[in-house]
Amino acid sequence: MKMFELIKDQIKDIKKIVFVTGAGISQESGVPTFRGKDGLWRNYDVMKLATIDAFYDNPKLVWEWYNERRNNVFGVKPNLGHKAIAELEKYANVMVLTQNIDGLHQKAGSTEVLELHGSIVKIKCSVCDFKDQMTAEFSEIPPLCKCGNILRPDVVWFGESLPQDVWQKAMIVAGQCDLMIIAGTSLVVSPANTLPIYAKQNNAILIEINPENTDMSSEMDLVIRNTSAIALPEFVSMFKEN
Ligand code: BJW
Ligand code: ZN
């Protein structure tokens, strides 16, 4: 039986689709995930590196981690999963709520993307309100702001709040969708992992695409135990047939 056969008839009339994505959707592009066997960089636990304490302890080290990841991201391409989501805009109202900072959804052509955890090409001052896009790598790290304090990647670390305007919008679109597809995220990090709850309150259909079980798998209407680059094109093909 085909992957989405069970809900095919329900899906035909869907208007508003929200994707909640995480590191797993970029895995097939060659971007490492955070947990599991990928969760180490130079023998550091990446969960410890993604904290404000790690940054203040060793800003140079954390900058090196982001520089290396930025170089990797610039060298890879969106995969069939990202592309399928972008193509779906032809057939439905699509919003992407991503925890990823890699920009690959936008590169694939998605026009409505909310970056919940910031972006690898943005920087901000650790003290003042200065924010900017990164145009080239800094010759010295950590780079300094005009105010004299250190600049940091404009991403959200543990213990920090998500950008409030982005999070407000994310909650609203999650609460208004008819179908939510949760792809490539372990759903262990809050508040992003509460987005399916808002969708469920709106009686949306919930589909999870992940080769592994998550804590919320049992809440889903359908679980596809496959990779996003395989499952998402198949999902989108149903809309093309109609
Ligand atoms: C595939 C696949 C394929 C593989 N196809 N699938 C105790 C103390 C302090 C805080 C807390 C606490 N308890 C809870 C908190 C809150 C905390 C939290 O949730 N912690 C938990 C870990 C316990 N959250 C926060 O602190 C957040 N802020 C907040 O809550 O503010 C309020 C507050 C303020 C002050 C104090 C306390 C609260 C902020 C969270 C920020 C997370 N930041 C990071 C780094 C971003 C920048 C960067 O990228 O470097 O975000 S951490 C990292 O985790 C990153 C990710 O976006 C995020 C989620 O990970 P994701 O994407 O799910 O990846 P993985 O690796 O976990 O999973 C990959 C999945 O893909 C797996 O399931 C695979 O099976 C699957 N997969 N291949 C499909 N081909
Ligand atoms: Zn500054």
Coordinates of C-alpha atoms and ligand atoms in Angstrom, one line a residue:
M1 CA 0.0 0.0 0.0
K2 CA 1.2 3.5 -0.7
M3 CA 2.4 5.6 2.2
F4 CA -0.4 8.1 2.4
E5 CA -3.3 5.9 1.2
L6 CA -5.1 5.8 4.5
I7 CA -5.8 9.6 4.5
K8 CA -5.8 10.2 0.8
D9 CA -9.5 11.0 0.6
Q10 CA -9.3 13.4 3.5
I11 CA -6.3 15.3 2.1
K12 CA -7.9 16.2 -1.2
D13 CA -9.8 19.1 0.3
I14 CA -7.1 20.5 2.5
K15 CA -6.5 24.2 2.2
K16 CA -4.0 25.2 4.9
I17 CA -0.9 23.1 5.4
V18 CA 1.8 23.8 8.0
F19 CA 5.1 22.0 8.1
V20 CA 7.1 21.9 11.3
T21 CA 10.7 20.9 10.3
G22 CA 13.9 20.1 12.1
A23 CA 17.4 19.0 11.4
G24 CA 16.3 15.6 9.9
I25 CA 14.9 17.3 6.8
S26 CA 18.4 18.6 5.9
Q27 CA 20.1 15.3 6.8
E28 CA 19.9 14.0 3.3
S29 CA 21.5 17.2 2.0
G30 CA 24.5 16.4 4.2
V31 CA 23.8 18.6 7.2
P32 CA 24.3 16.7 10.5
T33 CA 21.5 16.5 13.0
F34 CA 21.9 17.4 16.7
R35 CA 21.1 14.2 18.5
G36 CA 22.0 10.6 18.0
K37 CA 25.3 9.7 16.3
D38 CA 25.7 13.2 14.8
G39 CA 25.6 15.0 18.2
L40 CA 29.4 15.5 18.5
W41 CA 31.7 18.1 17.0
R42 CA 35.4 17.8 17.8
N43 CA 34.3 15.6 20.7
Y44 CA 32.1 18.4 22.1
D45 CA 28.5 17.6 22.9
V46 CA 26.6 19.9 20.5
M47 CA 23.8 20.3 23.1
K48 CA 26.4 22.0 25.4
L49 CA 27.7 24.1 22.6
A50 CA 24.3 25.5 21.8
T51 CA 24.1 27.4 25.0
I52 CA 24.8 31.0 26.0
D53 CA 27.2 29.7 28.7
A54 CA 29.3 27.9 26.2
F55 CA 29.5 31.1 24.2
Y56 CA 30.7 33.2 27.1
D57 CA 33.1 30.5 28.2
N58 CA 34.7 30.2 24.8
P59 CA 33.3 32.5 22.1
K60 CA 36.1 31.5 19.7
L61 CA 35.2 27.8 19.9
V62 CA 31.5 28.5 19.3
W63 CA 32.2 30.8 16.4
E64 CA 34.4 28.1 14.9
W65 CA 31.5 25.6 15.2
Y66 CA 29.2 28.1 13.4
N67 CA 31.8 29.0 10.7
E68 CA 32.3 25.3 9.9
R69 CA 28.5 24.7 9.7
R70 CA 28.0 27.8 7.6
N71 CA 30.7 26.6 5.1
N72 CA 29.0 23.2 5.0
V73 CA 25.6 24.7 4.5
F74 CA 26.8 26.9 1.6
G75 CA 28.3 23.8 -0.1
V76 CA 25.1 21.7 0.0
K77 CA 21.8 21.8 -1.9
P78 CA 18.2 21.5 -0.8
N79 CA 17.0 17.9 -1.2
L80 CA 13.8 16.4 -2.6
G81 CA 12.1 16.9 0.7
H82 CA 12.7 20.7 0.8
K83 CA 11.8 20.9 -2.9
A84 CA 8.5 19.0 -2.5
I85 CA 7.4 21.5 0.2
A86 CA 8.3 24.4 -2.1
E87 CA 6.4 22.8 -5.0
L88 CA 3.3 22.3 -2.8
E89 CA 2.7 26.1 -2.8
K90 CA 1.2 25.5 -6.3
Y91 CA -1.6 23.5 -4.9
A92 CA -2.3 24.7 -1.3
N93 CA -1.6 27.4 1.2
V94 CA 1.7 26.4 2.8
M95 CA 3.6 27.7 5.8
V96 CA 6.9 26.3 7.0
L97 CA 7.8 26.6 10.7
T98 CA 11.4 25.5 10.8
Q99 CA 13.8 25.0 13.7
N100 CA 16.7 24.9 11.2
I101 CA 19.0 27.8 10.7
D102 CA 20.4 26.6 7.3
G103 CA 18.1 28.5 4.9
L104 CA 17.6 25.4 2.7
H105 CA 13.8 25.8 2.6
Q106 CA 14.2 29.3 1.2
K107 CA 16.8 28.0 -1.2
A108 CA 14.4 25.3 -2.4
G109 CA 11.8 28.1 -3.2
S110 CA 9.5 28.1 -0.2
T111 CA 8.2 31.7 0.2
E112 CA 6.6 31.5 3.6
V113 CA 9.2 30.3 6.1
L114 CA 9.4 31.3 9.8
E115 CA 12.9 30.7 11.3
L116 CA 12.1 29.8 14.9
H117 CA 15.8 29.5 16.0
G118 CA 17.3 32.2 13.9
S119 CA 19.7 32.0 10.9
I120 CA 23.2 31.0 10.3
V121 CA 23.8 34.0 8.0
K122 CA 22.7 36.6 10.6
I123 CA 24.7 38.1 13.4
K124 CA 23.8 40.4 16.3
C125 CA 25.6 42.1 19.2
S126 CA 25.7 40.3 22.5
V127 CA 24.9 43.6 24.2
C128 CA 23.5 46.4 22.0
D129 CA 20.7 46.2 19.4
F130 CA 23.0 45.9 16.4
K131 CA 21.9 43.2 13.9
D132 CA 23.3 42.4 10.4
Q133 CA 23.6 39.9 7.7
M134 CA 27.0 38.2 7.3
T135 CA 28.5 38.9 4.0
A136 CA 32.0 37.4 4.5
E137 CA 33.7 35.4 7.2
F138 CA 35.4 37.5 9.9
S139 CA 39.2 37.6 9.8
E140 CA 39.2 37.5 13.6
I141 CA 36.9 35.6 15.9
P142 CA 35.1 36.5 18.0
P143 CA 34.3 39.6 15.9
L144 CA 33.6 42.8 17.7
C145 CA 30.6 45.2 17.5
K146 CA 31.2 49.0 17.1
C147 CA 30.1 49.3 20.7
G148 CA 33.1 47.1 21.7
N149 CA 31.3 44.0 22.8
I150 CA 31.4 40.7 21.0
L151 CA 29.2 39.8 18.1
R152 CA 27.4 36.5 18.0
P153 CA 25.4 34.3 15.6
D154 CA 21.8 35.5 15.5
V155 CA 20.5 32.1 16.6
V156 CA 18.5 30.9 19.7
W157 CA 20.4 29.0 22.3
F158 CA 19.0 27.0 25.2
G159 CA 17.6 29.3 27.9
E160 CA 17.0 32.1 25.4
S161 CA 13.6 33.2 24.2
L162 CA 12.6 32.7 20.6
P163 CA 12.1 36.0 18.6
Q164 CA 8.8 37.0 19.9
D165 CA 7.2 38.3 16.6
V166 CA 8.2 35.0 14.9
W167 CA 6.9 32.8 17.7
Q168 CA 3.6 34.7 17.9
K169 CA 3.0 34.2 14.2
A170 CA 4.0 30.5 14.4
M171 CA 1.4 29.8 17.2
I172 CA -1.3 31.5 15.1
V173 CA -0.6 29.7 11.9
A174 CA -0.3 26.4 13.7
G175 CA -3.6 27.0 15.4
Q176 CA -5.3 27.7 12.0
C177 CA -4.1 24.9 9.9
D178 CA -6.1 21.9 8.6
L179 CA -3.0 19.6 8.2
M180 CA 0.3 19.7 10.0
I181 CA 3.3 17.7 8.8
I182 CA 6.0 17.3 11.3
A183 CA 9.2 16.2 9.5
G184 CA 12.7 15.5 10.7
T185 CA 12.5 16.7 14.3
S186 CA 12.9 14.8 17.5
L187 CA 10.4 17.2 19.1
V188 CA 12.4 17.3 22.3
V189 CA 13.0 21.1 22.3
S190 CA 10.4 23.4 23.5
P191 CA 8.6 25.6 22.7
A192 CA 8.7 24.4 19.0
N193 CA 7.5 21.0 20.2
T194 CA 4.2 22.5 21.3
L195 CA 3.2 23.5 17.8
P196 CA 1.4 20.2 17.1
I197 CA -0.8 20.8 20.1
Y198 CA -2.1 24.1 18.6
A199 CA -2.8 22.3 15.4
K200 CA -4.6 19.5 17.2
Q201 CA -6.8 22.1 19.0
N202 CA -8.0 23.1 15.6
N203 CA -8.8 19.5 14.7
A204 CA -6.0 19.4 12.1
I205 CA -4.7 16.2 10.8
L206 CA -1.2 15.4 12.2
I207 CA 1.3 13.5 10.1
E208 CA 4.8 12.7 11.3
I209 CA 7.6 11.9 8.9
N210 CA 10.6 10.5 10.8
P211 CA 12.5 7.2 10.5
E212 CA 12.6 7.1 14.3
N213 CA 9.9 7.2 17.0
T214 CA 9.4 10.5 18.9
D215 CA 7.6 11.2 22.2
M216 CA 4.6 12.6 20.1
S217 CA 4.4 9.7 17.6
S218 CA 1.4 8.3 19.4
E219 CA -0.5 11.6 19.0
M220 CA -0.2 11.5 15.3
D221 CA -3.0 10.6 12.8
L222 CA -0.4 9.0 10.6
V223 CA 3.2 8.2 11.1
I224 CA 5.5 7.6 8.1
R225 CA 8.6 5.8 9.2
N226 CA 10.7 6.9 6.3
T227 CA 13.0 9.8 5.4
S228 CA 11.7 13.2 4.3
A229 CA 13.4 13.1 0.9
I230 CA 11.4 9.9 0.1
A231 CA 8.1 10.6 1.9
L232 CA 7.5 14.3 1.0
P233 CA 7.6 13.9 -2.8
E234 CA 5.2 11.1 -2.5
F235 CA 2.9 13.3 -0.4
V236 CA 3.0 16.1 -2.9
S237 CA 2.3 13.7 -5.8
M238 CA -1.2 13.2 -4.4
F239 CA -2.0 16.9 -5.0
K240 CA -0.7 16.7 -8.6
E241 CA -3.1 13.8 -9.4
N242 CA -6.2 15.8 -8.4
Ligands
BJW1 C1 15.1 12.3 9.9 C2 16.1 12.1 8.9 C3 15.6 12.1 7.6 C4 17.1 12.0 10.8 N1 14.3 12.4 7.3 N2 13.9 12.6 9.6 C5 15.7 23.1 31.7 C6 16.6 24.2 31.8 C7 16.6 25.2 30.9 C8 15.7 25.2 29.8 C9 14.8 24.2 29.7 C10 14.8 23.2 30.7 N3 13.8 22.3 30.3 C11 13.3 22.7 29.2 C12 13.9 23.9 28.8 C13 13.6 24.7 27.6 C14 14.5 24.4 26.5 C15 14.4 22.9 26.1 O1 13.5 22.6 25.4 N4 15.3 22.0 26.5 C16 15.1 20.6 26.3 C17 16.3 20.0 25.5 C18 14.9 19.9 27.6 N5 14.2 25.3 25.5 C19 14.7 26.5 25.4 O2 15.6 26.9 26.2 C20 14.2 27.4 24.3 N6 13.8 28.6 24.8 C21 12.9 28.8 25.8 O3 12.2 27.8 26.2 O4 12.7 30.0 26.2 C22 11.9 30.2 27.4 C23 12.9 30.1 28.5 C24 13.8 31.2 28.8 C25 14.7 31.1 29.8 C26 14.8 29.9 30.6 C27 14.0 28.9 30.3 C28 13.1 29.0 29.2 C29 15.2 27.7 23.2 C30 15.6 26.4 22.5 C31 16.7 26.7 21.5 C32 17.2 25.5 20.7 N7 18.4 25.9 20.0 C33 19.0 24.9 19.1 C34 20.3 25.6 18.5 C35 19.8 26.6 17.4 C36 21.0 27.2 16.7 C37 21.7 26.1 15.9 O5 21.2 25.5 15.0 O6 22.9 26.0 16.2 O7 18.1 24.5 18.1 S1 19.4 23.4 19.9 C38 18.9 22.3 18.6 O8 17.8 21.6 18.9 C39 18.5 23.3 17.5 C40 17.4 22.6 16.9 O9 16.6 23.5 16.1 C41 16.7 22.0 18.1 C42 15.8 20.8 17.7 O10 16.5 19.8 17.2 P1 15.9 19.0 16.0 O11 15.8 19.8 14.8 O12 14.6 18.3 16.4 O13 17.0 17.9 15.7 P2 17.4 16.5 16.4 O14 18.8 16.2 16.0 O15 17.0 16.5 17.8 O16 16.4 15.5 15.7 C43 16.5 15.1 14.3 C44 15.4 14.2 14.0 O17 15.4 13.9 12.6 C45 15.4 12.8 14.7 O18 14.2 12.5 15.3 C46 15.8 11.9 13.6 O19 15.2 10.6 13.8 C47 15.2 12.6 12.4 N8 15.8 12.3 11.1 N9 17.3 11.8 9.5 C48 13.5 12.6 8.4 N10 16.5 11.8 6.6
ZN2 ZN 27.0 46.3 20.1

